[in-house]
Short mmCIF file of C-alpha atoms and ligand atoms in Angstrom, two decimals:
data_model
loop_
_atom_site.label_atom_id
_atom_site.label_comp_id
_atom_site.label_asym_id
_atom_site.label_seq_id
_atom_site.Cartn_x
_atom_site.Cartn_y
_atom_site.Cartn_z
CA MET A 16 -22.21 -25.43 -22.09
CA LEU A 17 -24.47 -28.02 -23.42
CA TYR A 18 -26.73 -27.44 -26.40
CA GLN A 19 -28.52 -30.78 -26.63
CA ARG A 20 -32.01 -29.48 -27.02
CA SER A 21 -30.93 -26.65 -29.46
CA SER A 22 -29.23 -29.30 -31.59
CA ARG A 23 -32.29 -31.45 -31.68
CA LEU A 24 -34.56 -28.52 -32.49
CA PHE A 25 -32.18 -27.35 -35.27
CA ALA A 26 -32.18 -30.93 -36.90
CA GLU A 27 -36.07 -30.75 -36.73
CA ALA A 28 -36.08 -27.27 -38.20
CA GLU A 29 -33.77 -28.25 -41.08
CA GLN A 30 -36.40 -30.72 -42.24
CA VAL A 31 -39.09 -28.12 -42.92
CA ILE A 32 -37.22 -24.85 -43.17
CA PRO A 33 -34.41 -24.19 -45.63
CA GLY A 34 -31.22 -24.33 -43.62
CA GLY A 35 -33.32 -24.48 -40.50
CA VAL A 36 -33.67 -20.65 -40.31
CA ASN A 37 -35.82 -17.86 -41.55
CA SER A 38 -32.99 -15.41 -42.07
CA PRO A 39 -29.55 -16.78 -43.09
CA VAL A 40 -27.18 -15.15 -40.61
CA ARG A 41 -28.90 -16.98 -37.77
CA ALA A 42 -27.52 -20.29 -39.08
CA PHE A 43 -23.90 -19.72 -37.75
CA LYS A 44 -22.45 -20.61 -41.18
CA ALA A 45 -19.73 -17.91 -40.84
CA VAL A 46 -18.51 -19.23 -37.52
CA GLY A 47 -19.29 -22.91 -37.79
CA GLY A 48 -21.36 -24.93 -35.28
CA LYS A 49 -25.13 -25.02 -34.80
CA PRO A 50 -27.43 -22.10 -33.97
CA ILE A 51 -28.72 -21.87 -30.41
CA PHE A 52 -32.49 -21.82 -30.03
CA ALA A 53 -33.82 -19.00 -27.87
CA LYS A 54 -36.44 -19.64 -25.33
CA SER A 55 -36.87 -16.37 -23.55
CA ALA A 56 -35.12 -13.18 -22.74
CA LYS A 57 -35.42 -10.36 -20.12
CA GLY A 58 -33.38 -7.16 -19.94
CA ALA A 59 -29.88 -7.85 -21.05
CA TYR A 60 -30.10 -11.67 -20.71
CA LEU A 61 -31.11 -14.34 -23.19
CA TYR A 62 -31.98 -17.86 -22.16
CA ASP A 63 -31.78 -20.72 -24.61
CA GLU A 64 -33.70 -23.96 -24.77
CA ASP A 65 -31.01 -25.80 -22.75
CA GLY A 66 -31.28 -23.31 -19.85
CA ASN A 67 -28.01 -21.49 -20.63
CA ARG A 68 -27.84 -17.80 -19.91
CA PHE A 69 -26.08 -15.34 -22.22
CA ILE A 70 -25.45 -11.53 -21.99
CA ASP A 71 -26.90 -10.56 -25.27
CA TYR A 72 -25.01 -8.20 -27.62
CA ILE A 73 -27.31 -8.80 -30.59
CA ASN A 74 -30.62 -7.74 -29.08
CA SER A 75 -32.65 -9.00 -31.98
CA TRP A 76 -30.16 -7.09 -34.23
CA GLY A 77 -30.96 -3.76 -32.59
CA PRO A 78 -34.63 -3.43 -31.58
CA MET A 79 -34.10 -4.31 -27.88
CA ILE A 80 -32.21 -1.12 -27.18
CA LEU A 81 -33.87 -0.85 -23.81
CA GLY A 82 -33.63 -4.54 -23.08
CA HIS A 83 -35.67 -7.62 -23.78
CA ALA A 84 -39.30 -7.81 -22.76
CA PHE A 85 -39.28 -4.06 -22.00
CA GLN A 86 -42.33 -3.65 -19.81
CA PRO A 87 -44.04 -0.70 -21.51
CA VAL A 88 -43.80 -2.50 -24.84
CA VAL A 89 -45.05 -5.77 -23.48
CA ASP A 90 -48.03 -3.97 -21.76
CA ALA A 91 -48.87 -2.03 -24.90
CA VAL A 92 -48.94 -5.12 -27.03
CA LYS A 93 -51.09 -7.04 -24.49
CA GLN A 94 -53.60 -4.19 -24.22
CA ARG A 95 -53.88 -3.81 -28.02
CA ALA A 96 -54.24 -7.52 -28.70
CA GLU A 97 -57.43 -7.65 -26.69
CA LEU A 98 -58.90 -4.99 -29.01
CA GLY A 99 -58.32 -6.92 -32.23
CA THR A 100 -55.02 -7.53 -33.95
CA SER A 101 -55.67 -6.12 -37.48
CA PHE A 102 -58.35 -4.21 -39.30
CA GLY A 103 -57.13 -3.13 -42.69
CA MET A 104 -58.52 0.23 -41.71
CA PRO A 105 -56.79 3.32 -40.36
CA THR A 106 -56.40 3.58 -36.65
CA GLU A 107 -55.58 6.58 -34.36
CA LEU A 108 -52.44 4.76 -33.21
CA GLU A 109 -50.87 5.21 -36.63
CA THR A 110 -51.19 8.99 -36.41
CA GLN A 111 -49.80 8.99 -32.90
CA ILE A 112 -46.60 7.13 -33.78
CA ALA A 113 -46.18 9.10 -37.05
CA ALA A 114 -46.56 12.42 -35.22
CA LEU A 115 -43.98 11.33 -32.60
CA ALA A 116 -41.47 10.10 -35.20
CA VAL A 117 -41.84 13.31 -37.17
CA ALA A 118 -41.27 15.29 -33.99
CA MET A 119 -38.20 13.34 -32.97
CA VAL A 120 -36.40 13.19 -36.42
CA PRO A 121 -35.19 16.32 -38.22
CA ASN A 122 -36.18 17.23 -41.78
CA ILE A 123 -39.13 14.88 -42.10
CA GLU A 124 -42.71 15.89 -42.37
CA LYS A 125 -44.53 12.75 -43.32
CA ILE A 126 -43.81 9.03 -42.71
CA ARG A 127 -45.26 5.83 -44.04
CA PHE A 128 -45.15 2.61 -42.08
CA VAL A 129 -44.29 -0.81 -43.64
CA ASN A 130 -43.37 -4.15 -42.15
CA SER A 131 -39.57 -4.35 -42.49
CA GLY A 132 -36.45 -2.36 -43.20
CA THR A 133 -36.25 -4.17 -46.59
CA GLU A 134 -39.64 -2.83 -47.59
CA ALA A 135 -38.78 0.62 -46.35
CA CYS A 136 -35.61 0.81 -48.50
CA MET A 137 -37.32 -0.76 -51.53
CA SER A 138 -40.14 1.76 -51.33
CA ALA A 139 -37.77 4.70 -50.73
CA ILE A 140 -35.92 4.06 -54.01
CA ARG A 141 -39.23 3.63 -55.89
CA LEU A 142 -40.31 6.97 -54.54
CA ALA A 143 -36.97 8.58 -55.43
CA ARG A 144 -37.20 7.25 -58.93
CA GLY A 145 -40.77 8.39 -59.34
CA TYR A 146 -39.98 11.80 -57.87
CA THR A 147 -36.81 12.47 -60.03
CA LYS A 148 -37.99 10.53 -63.06
CA ARG A 149 -34.58 8.83 -63.23
CA ASP A 150 -33.68 5.18 -63.03
CA LYS A 151 -30.20 4.68 -61.52
CA ILE A 152 -29.21 4.54 -57.95
CA ILE A 153 -25.74 4.64 -56.27
CA LYS A 154 -25.11 2.36 -53.28
CA PHE A 155 -21.92 1.56 -51.38
CA ALA A 156 -20.14 -1.70 -51.28
CA GLY A 157 -20.78 -3.38 -47.85
CA CYS A 158 -23.83 -1.29 -47.09
CA TYR A 159 -26.99 -3.40 -46.58
CA HIS A 160 -30.40 -2.13 -47.39
CA GLY A 161 -32.43 -5.28 -47.05
CA HIS A 162 -32.82 -8.06 -49.56
CA SER A 163 -34.82 -6.43 -52.39
CA ASP A 164 -33.32 -7.01 -55.85
CA SER A 165 -31.73 -3.55 -56.43
CA PHE A 166 -29.66 -3.78 -53.33
CA LEU A 167 -28.26 -7.28 -53.49
CA ILE A 168 -25.11 -5.95 -55.08
CA GLN A 169 -22.16 -6.31 -52.62
CA ALA A 170 -24.52 -6.04 -49.68
CA GLY A 171 -22.57 -6.63 -46.53
CA SER A 172 -22.99 -9.02 -43.55
CA GLY A 173 -25.34 -11.83 -44.54
CA ALA A 174 -24.70 -11.49 -48.23
CA VAL A 175 -20.92 -11.23 -47.76
CA THR A 176 -20.79 -14.18 -45.39
CA PHE A 177 -22.56 -16.34 -47.89
CA GLY A 178 -20.46 -15.26 -50.78
CA THR A 179 -23.46 -14.11 -52.79
CA PRO A 180 -22.68 -10.46 -53.30
CA ASN A 181 -24.67 -10.74 -56.51
CA SER A 182 -27.39 -13.18 -55.85
CA PRO A 183 -28.79 -15.47 -58.51
CA GLY A 184 -32.34 -14.43 -59.16
CA VAL A 185 -31.48 -10.77 -59.44
CA THR A 186 -31.75 -9.92 -63.15
CA SER A 187 -28.99 -8.17 -64.99
CA GLY A 188 -31.53 -5.47 -66.02
CA THR A 189 -32.07 -4.70 -62.29
CA ALA A 190 -28.39 -4.91 -61.43
CA LYS A 191 -27.36 -2.46 -64.22
CA ASP A 192 -29.32 0.34 -62.52
CA THR A 193 -27.46 -0.06 -59.29
CA LEU A 194 -24.00 1.63 -59.34
CA LEU A 195 -21.55 0.70 -56.71
CA ALA A 196 -19.14 3.09 -54.89
CA ALA A 197 -16.63 2.61 -52.10
CA TYR A 198 -17.79 4.02 -48.74
CA ASN A 199 -15.83 7.01 -47.59
CA ASP A 200 -14.58 7.76 -51.12
CA LEU A 201 -16.14 10.93 -52.45
CA GLN A 202 -14.13 10.91 -55.65
CA ASN A 203 -15.57 7.54 -56.58
CA VAL A 204 -19.09 8.93 -56.12
CA SER A 205 -18.25 12.06 -58.11
CA ASP A 206 -16.85 9.97 -61.00
CA LEU A 207 -19.99 7.88 -61.07
CA ILE A 208 -22.22 11.00 -61.24
CA ASP A 209 -20.17 12.44 -64.03
CA ALA A 210 -20.32 9.18 -65.98
CA ASN A 211 -24.14 9.05 -65.70
CA PRO A 212 -25.35 12.61 -66.14
CA ASN A 213 -28.99 13.32 -65.22
CA GLU A 214 -29.60 9.57 -64.73
CA ILE A 215 -29.09 9.07 -61.01
CA ALA A 216 -32.30 9.21 -58.94
CA ALA A 217 -30.71 8.60 -55.51
CA ILE A 218 -27.62 7.85 -53.43
CA ILE A 219 -28.63 5.51 -50.68
CA VAL A 220 -26.16 5.10 -47.78
CA GLU A 221 -26.05 3.69 -44.25
CA PRO A 222 -24.79 7.03 -42.92
CA VAL A 223 -22.86 5.08 -40.24
CA PRO A 224 -22.55 1.56 -41.68
CA GLY A 225 -23.19 -1.35 -39.34
CA ASN A 226 -23.30 -4.19 -41.87
CA MET A 227 -19.56 -4.51 -42.52
CA GLY A 228 -18.91 -4.10 -38.90
CA CYS A 229 -19.26 -0.56 -37.68
CA ILE A 230 -17.60 2.03 -40.05
CA VAL A 231 -16.97 5.57 -39.09
CA PRO A 232 -17.77 8.17 -41.77
CA LYS A 233 -14.63 10.23 -42.58
CA LYS A 234 -14.91 13.94 -41.77
CA GLY A 235 -16.75 15.62 -44.68
CA PHE A 236 -17.90 12.40 -46.33
CA LEU A 237 -21.61 12.71 -45.53
CA GLU A 238 -21.48 16.48 -46.05
CA GLY A 239 -19.82 15.82 -49.44
CA LEU A 240 -22.62 13.42 -50.40
CA ARG A 241 -25.28 16.01 -49.38
CA GLN A 242 -23.50 18.70 -51.53
CA MET A 243 -23.20 16.45 -54.64
CA CYS A 244 -26.86 15.44 -54.37
CA THR A 245 -27.91 19.02 -54.10
CA ASP A 246 -25.78 19.99 -57.04
CA HIS A 247 -27.05 17.27 -59.35
CA GLY A 248 -30.73 16.97 -58.43
CA ILE A 249 -30.19 13.63 -56.80
CA LEU A 250 -32.07 12.54 -53.62
CA LEU A 251 -29.96 11.49 -50.63
CA ILE A 252 -31.44 8.54 -48.86
CA PHE A 253 -30.17 7.88 -45.36
CA ASP A 254 -30.88 4.24 -44.47
CA GLU A 255 -31.24 4.67 -40.74
CA VAL A 256 -32.85 1.28 -40.16
CA MET A 257 -29.95 0.51 -37.79
CA THR A 258 -28.81 3.96 -36.69
CA GLY A 259 -32.36 5.54 -36.24
CA PHE A 260 -33.54 6.00 -32.73
CA ARG A 261 -30.11 4.48 -31.66
CA LEU A 262 -27.34 6.99 -32.17
CA ALA A 263 -29.50 9.92 -31.23
CA LYS A 264 -33.22 10.74 -30.96
CA GLY A 265 -33.06 12.11 -34.55
CA GLY A 266 -30.46 9.58 -35.85
CA VAL A 267 -27.46 10.38 -37.85
CA GLN A 268 -29.06 13.53 -39.37
CA GLU A 269 -29.06 14.99 -35.90
CA LEU A 270 -25.77 13.48 -34.71
CA PHE A 271 -23.74 14.84 -37.68
CA ASN A 272 -26.09 17.61 -38.64
CA VAL A 273 -26.48 16.48 -42.29
CA LYS A 274 -29.84 16.61 -44.03
CA ALA A 275 -31.17 13.67 -45.95
CA ASP A 276 -33.98 13.85 -48.44
CA ILE A 277 -35.48 10.44 -47.53
CA VAL A 278 -34.82 8.50 -44.39
CA THR A 279 -35.69 4.81 -43.81
CA PHE A 280 -36.23 3.13 -40.47
CA GLY A 281 -36.63 -0.30 -39.04
CA LYS A 282 -35.40 -2.24 -36.10
CA VAL A 283 -35.83 0.02 -32.97
CA ILE A 284 -38.89 1.75 -34.51
CA GLY A 285 -40.88 -1.41 -34.02
CA GLY A 286 -39.87 -2.21 -30.47
CA GLY A 287 -39.29 -5.82 -31.54
CA LEU A 288 -42.34 -6.20 -33.77
CA PRO A 289 -42.03 -6.19 -37.60
CA VAL A 290 -42.00 -2.50 -38.50
CA GLY A 291 -40.24 -0.42 -41.07
CA ALA A 292 -40.90 3.13 -42.21
CA PHE A 293 -39.76 5.79 -44.67
CA ALA A 294 -40.07 9.50 -44.35
CA ALA A 295 -39.33 12.76 -46.09
CA ARG A 296 -40.59 16.29 -46.50
CA SER A 297 -44.23 16.51 -47.65
CA GLU A 298 -43.34 17.53 -51.16
CA ILE A 299 -41.65 14.14 -51.66
CA MET A 300 -43.99 11.99 -49.62
CA ASN A 301 -47.07 13.34 -51.40
CA TYR A 302 -45.80 11.53 -54.58
CA LEU A 303 -47.09 8.39 -52.89
CA ALA A 304 -50.46 6.82 -53.59
CA PRO A 305 -53.26 7.51 -52.83
CA ILE A 306 -52.49 11.18 -53.52
CA GLY A 307 -49.51 10.66 -55.86
CA PRO A 308 -48.55 8.40 -58.69
CA VAL A 309 -46.03 6.15 -56.95
CA TYR A 310 -47.71 2.98 -55.79
CA GLN A 311 -46.85 1.49 -52.44
CA ALA A 312 -49.17 -0.61 -50.13
CA GLY A 313 -49.42 -3.26 -47.39
CA THR A 314 -52.17 -5.42 -45.93
CA LEU A 315 -50.57 -5.39 -42.53
CA SER A 316 -48.77 -1.96 -42.80
CA GLY A 317 -49.52 0.09 -39.67
CA ASN A 318 -50.69 -3.03 -37.87
CA PRO A 319 -52.04 -2.03 -34.49
CA LEU A 320 -49.93 -4.50 -32.49
CA ALA A 321 -46.80 -3.26 -34.23
CA MET A 322 -47.77 0.38 -33.91
CA ALA A 323 -48.46 -0.03 -30.21
CA ALA A 324 -45.05 -1.58 -29.65
CA GLY A 325 -43.29 0.99 -31.78
CA LEU A 326 -45.12 3.83 -30.10
CA ALA A 327 -44.26 2.54 -26.56
CA MET A 328 -40.63 2.26 -27.58
CA LEU A 329 -40.36 5.66 -29.16
CA GLN A 330 -42.11 7.36 -26.23
CA ALA A 331 -39.66 5.73 -23.82
CA LEU A 332 -36.75 6.98 -25.85
CA ASN A 333 -38.30 10.41 -26.21
CA ASP A 334 -39.07 10.79 -22.51
CA ASP A 335 -35.61 9.65 -21.30
CA SER A 336 -33.26 12.53 -21.98
CA GLY A 337 -30.23 10.63 -20.69
CA VAL A 338 -30.71 7.36 -22.64
CA PHE A 339 -28.45 7.98 -25.62
CA ASN A 340 -25.71 9.38 -23.33
CA ARG A 341 -25.86 6.34 -21.08
CA LEU A 342 -25.71 4.07 -24.19
CA GLU A 343 -22.65 5.96 -25.39
CA GLU A 344 -20.94 5.79 -21.95
CA LYS A 345 -21.51 2.12 -21.54
CA THR A 346 -20.24 1.39 -25.02
CA ALA A 347 -17.22 3.58 -24.48
CA TYR A 348 -16.52 1.67 -21.25
CA LEU A 349 -16.78 -1.69 -23.08
CA GLU A 350 -14.54 -0.37 -25.86
CA LYS A 351 -11.82 0.63 -23.38
CA GLY A 352 -12.04 -2.68 -21.66
CA ILE A 353 -11.73 -4.67 -24.87
CA ARG A 354 -8.85 -2.46 -26.04
CA ASP A 355 -6.87 -3.08 -22.88
CA VAL A 356 -7.38 -6.78 -22.86
CA LEU A 357 -6.57 -7.25 -26.53
CA ASN A 358 -3.47 -5.08 -26.22
CA GLN A 359 -2.30 -7.05 -23.19
CA ASN A 360 -2.54 -10.27 -25.33
CA ASN A 361 -0.66 -8.73 -28.30
CA ILE A 362 -3.58 -9.28 -30.68
CA ASP A 363 -3.86 -7.34 -33.87
CA PHE A 364 -7.12 -5.49 -33.90
CA THR A 365 -9.04 -2.42 -34.84
CA ILE A 366 -12.11 -1.28 -32.96
CA ASN A 367 -14.59 1.05 -34.56
CA ARG A 368 -17.29 2.72 -32.66
CA VAL A 369 -19.94 5.39 -33.00
CA GLY A 370 -22.20 5.79 -29.96
CA SER A 371 -23.69 2.38 -29.13
CA MET A 372 -22.50 0.74 -32.31
CA ILE A 373 -19.18 -0.98 -31.97
CA SER A 374 -17.25 -3.65 -33.83
CA VAL A 375 -13.90 -5.52 -33.25
CA HIS A 376 -11.92 -6.30 -36.42
CA PHE A 377 -9.04 -8.69 -36.16
CA ASP A 378 -6.73 -6.55 -38.41
CA ALA A 379 -4.33 -3.87 -37.16
CA GLU A 380 -4.89 -1.52 -40.15
CA PRO A 381 -7.73 1.02 -40.15
CA VAL A 382 -11.12 -0.31 -41.23
CA TYR A 383 -13.04 2.34 -43.21
CA ASP A 384 -14.85 0.56 -46.07
CA PHE A 385 -15.78 -2.71 -47.38
CA LYS A 386 -12.33 -3.68 -48.71
CA THR A 387 -10.60 -2.97 -45.45
CA ALA A 388 -13.41 -4.69 -43.39
CA ALA A 389 -13.01 -7.79 -45.56
CA LYS A 390 -9.32 -8.10 -44.58
CA GLY A 391 -10.16 -9.10 -41.00
CA ASP A 392 -8.96 -12.55 -39.80
CA ASN A 393 -12.11 -14.65 -39.94
CA GLU A 394 -10.52 -17.61 -38.22
CA THR A 395 -9.59 -15.53 -35.18
CA PHE A 396 -13.10 -14.14 -35.18
CA ARG A 397 -14.53 -17.68 -35.24
CA LYS A 398 -12.53 -18.62 -32.16
CA PHE A 399 -13.37 -15.35 -30.49
CA PHE A 400 -17.09 -15.91 -31.04
CA HIS A 401 -17.21 -19.52 -29.77
CA GLY A 402 -14.99 -18.63 -26.88
CA LEU A 403 -17.32 -15.85 -25.83
CA LEU A 404 -20.35 -18.09 -26.28
CA ALA A 405 -18.83 -20.64 -23.90
CA GLU A 406 -18.36 -17.87 -21.32
CA GLY A 407 -21.96 -16.79 -21.69
CA VAL A 408 -21.56 -13.78 -23.96
CA TYR A 409 -23.56 -13.84 -27.21
CA ILE A 410 -22.26 -11.60 -30.00
CA ALA A 411 -23.32 -11.71 -33.63
CA PRO A 412 -22.15 -14.86 -35.47
CA SER A 413 -20.37 -12.97 -38.19
CA ALA A 414 -17.23 -10.76 -38.29
CA TYR A 415 -19.26 -8.32 -40.43
CA GLU A 416 -21.66 -7.28 -37.75
CA THR A 417 -21.72 -4.54 -35.25
CA TRP A 418 -22.51 -5.23 -31.64
CA PHE A 419 -25.90 -3.83 -30.52
CA ILE A 420 -25.63 -2.33 -27.03
CA THR A 421 -28.69 -2.20 -24.72
CA ASP A 422 -29.31 0.19 -21.98
CA ALA A 423 -30.38 -2.84 -19.85
CA LEU A 424 -26.68 -3.76 -19.51
CA THR A 425 -25.20 -2.93 -16.08
CA TYR A 426 -21.55 -2.06 -15.47
CA ASP A 427 -21.35 -5.47 -13.81
CA ASP A 428 -22.56 -7.06 -17.04
CA LEU A 429 -19.87 -5.02 -18.91
CA ASP A 430 -17.21 -6.12 -16.47
CA PHE A 431 -18.28 -9.71 -16.84
CA THR A 432 -18.07 -9.39 -20.60
CA ILE A 433 -14.54 -7.86 -20.44
CA GLU A 434 -13.37 -10.65 -18.06
CA ALA A 435 -14.81 -13.22 -20.62
CA ILE A 436 -12.85 -11.46 -23.40
CA ARG A 437 -9.73 -11.55 -21.22
CA LYS A 438 -10.05 -15.34 -20.92
CA VAL A 439 -10.81 -15.83 -24.58
CA SER A 440 -8.05 -13.53 -25.74
CA ALA A 441 -5.44 -15.69 -24.02
CA THR A 442 -6.47 -18.55 -26.24
CA LEU A 443 -6.46 -16.73 -29.59
C1 PLP B 520 -31.45 -4.63 -40.96
C2 PLP B 520 -31.23 -3.57 -42.01
C3 PLP B 520 -32.06 -3.50 -43.07
C4 PLP B 520 -33.12 -4.52 -43.43
O1 PLP B 520 -34.13 -4.46 -42.52
P1 PLP B 520 -35.08 -5.87 -42.37
O2 PLP B 520 -36.11 -5.39 -41.34
O3 PLP B 520 -34.20 -6.89 -41.92
O4 PLP B 520 -35.69 -6.07 -43.68
C5 PLP B 520 -31.95 -2.46 -43.97
N1 PLP B 520 -30.94 -1.50 -43.82
C6 PLP B 520 -30.05 -1.59 -42.77
C7 PLP B 520 -29.13 -0.52 -42.55
C8 PLP B 520 -30.25 -2.58 -41.83
O5 PLP B 520 -29.31 -2.71 -40.82
#
């Protein structure tokens, strides 16, 4: 494939945008080469500026769960745009999407909309600190909760790729309030709680991590976190920015039947527009301004275009009782295909999958936390990535990412992908 136009556009972008991109992982630094510039996309396919077609396994990092340019979302945005794009006043749309989200997700009574997953997680810990009147939080190595200061401590994917687990610019004062635990290690969490009695406001976790590849929670891990939080007056925050409206209608809380105190959303909830949200029972959410003391705000929060897109997306997911099963079946089919092909080529690998989140790790040992995820063979991944790209299959340009499966994929697309992996595997 030729990427002449993309190369030129990247060179131009580098002149005026740091690194040529507005979010680091897009720059291909982990896999080498130059980023491809997208021109358009429809369904499962992405078209670049040089006219190449790819089957897309990134899907805007998740939101396009029903395919690119999903017609109900496109129509909703077009119709709303004609009515004015922002008011800085409440609109009925905000109540409609809030009511639908509250109906779909267990254990939440109120929800507030923001503009990104970062904002949602940042606001969620402020709320948890205000509510508990405690300062510290526990996060897990390799879990990503956006780029706000408190979370840039061993943060997975982008931050890992770029070797800045502890970014310059984050003060030591902020860093000292973030305690780090190993995912899937309850003893580690218990020790941290014991060492910081009555000081921990919240434990924030990707209940099924997707930012160090996909990690499967061990049996009892999430239940154990729930119990410790209940026992010690700590709020459990499920960061469902990736898993929400993807693994089930009600996310991981529904899938594994574990209750969180605060849940954060992003990605799918905006249908491809910039939306995040955080939600909890009323008692907690009522701590927020204007009725409570914890301040949180946003000029474009609840923006009508974004709400229209999100509402169309949630309605489509809510109305389609088979969608999460179909996603699971398609991803299981892909998993089996990849396993067979990699086995036939005697390649060391581990595949992790939960529902429509899947990742291929080039390491034969089980991958269950950040340490084990980091052992994967990056050189093999680099070849795998570029090989697939040349075959017209676009996966995330980092070994620390999950693949985002879309329902727009047909079984022919999956077979095409497995064939591509067969060809590439023979060269690894
Ligand atoms: C993507 C992601 C975020 C950050 O969301 P942005 O919209 O990129 O700010 C937070 N948490 C998780 C689990 C994510 O996957």
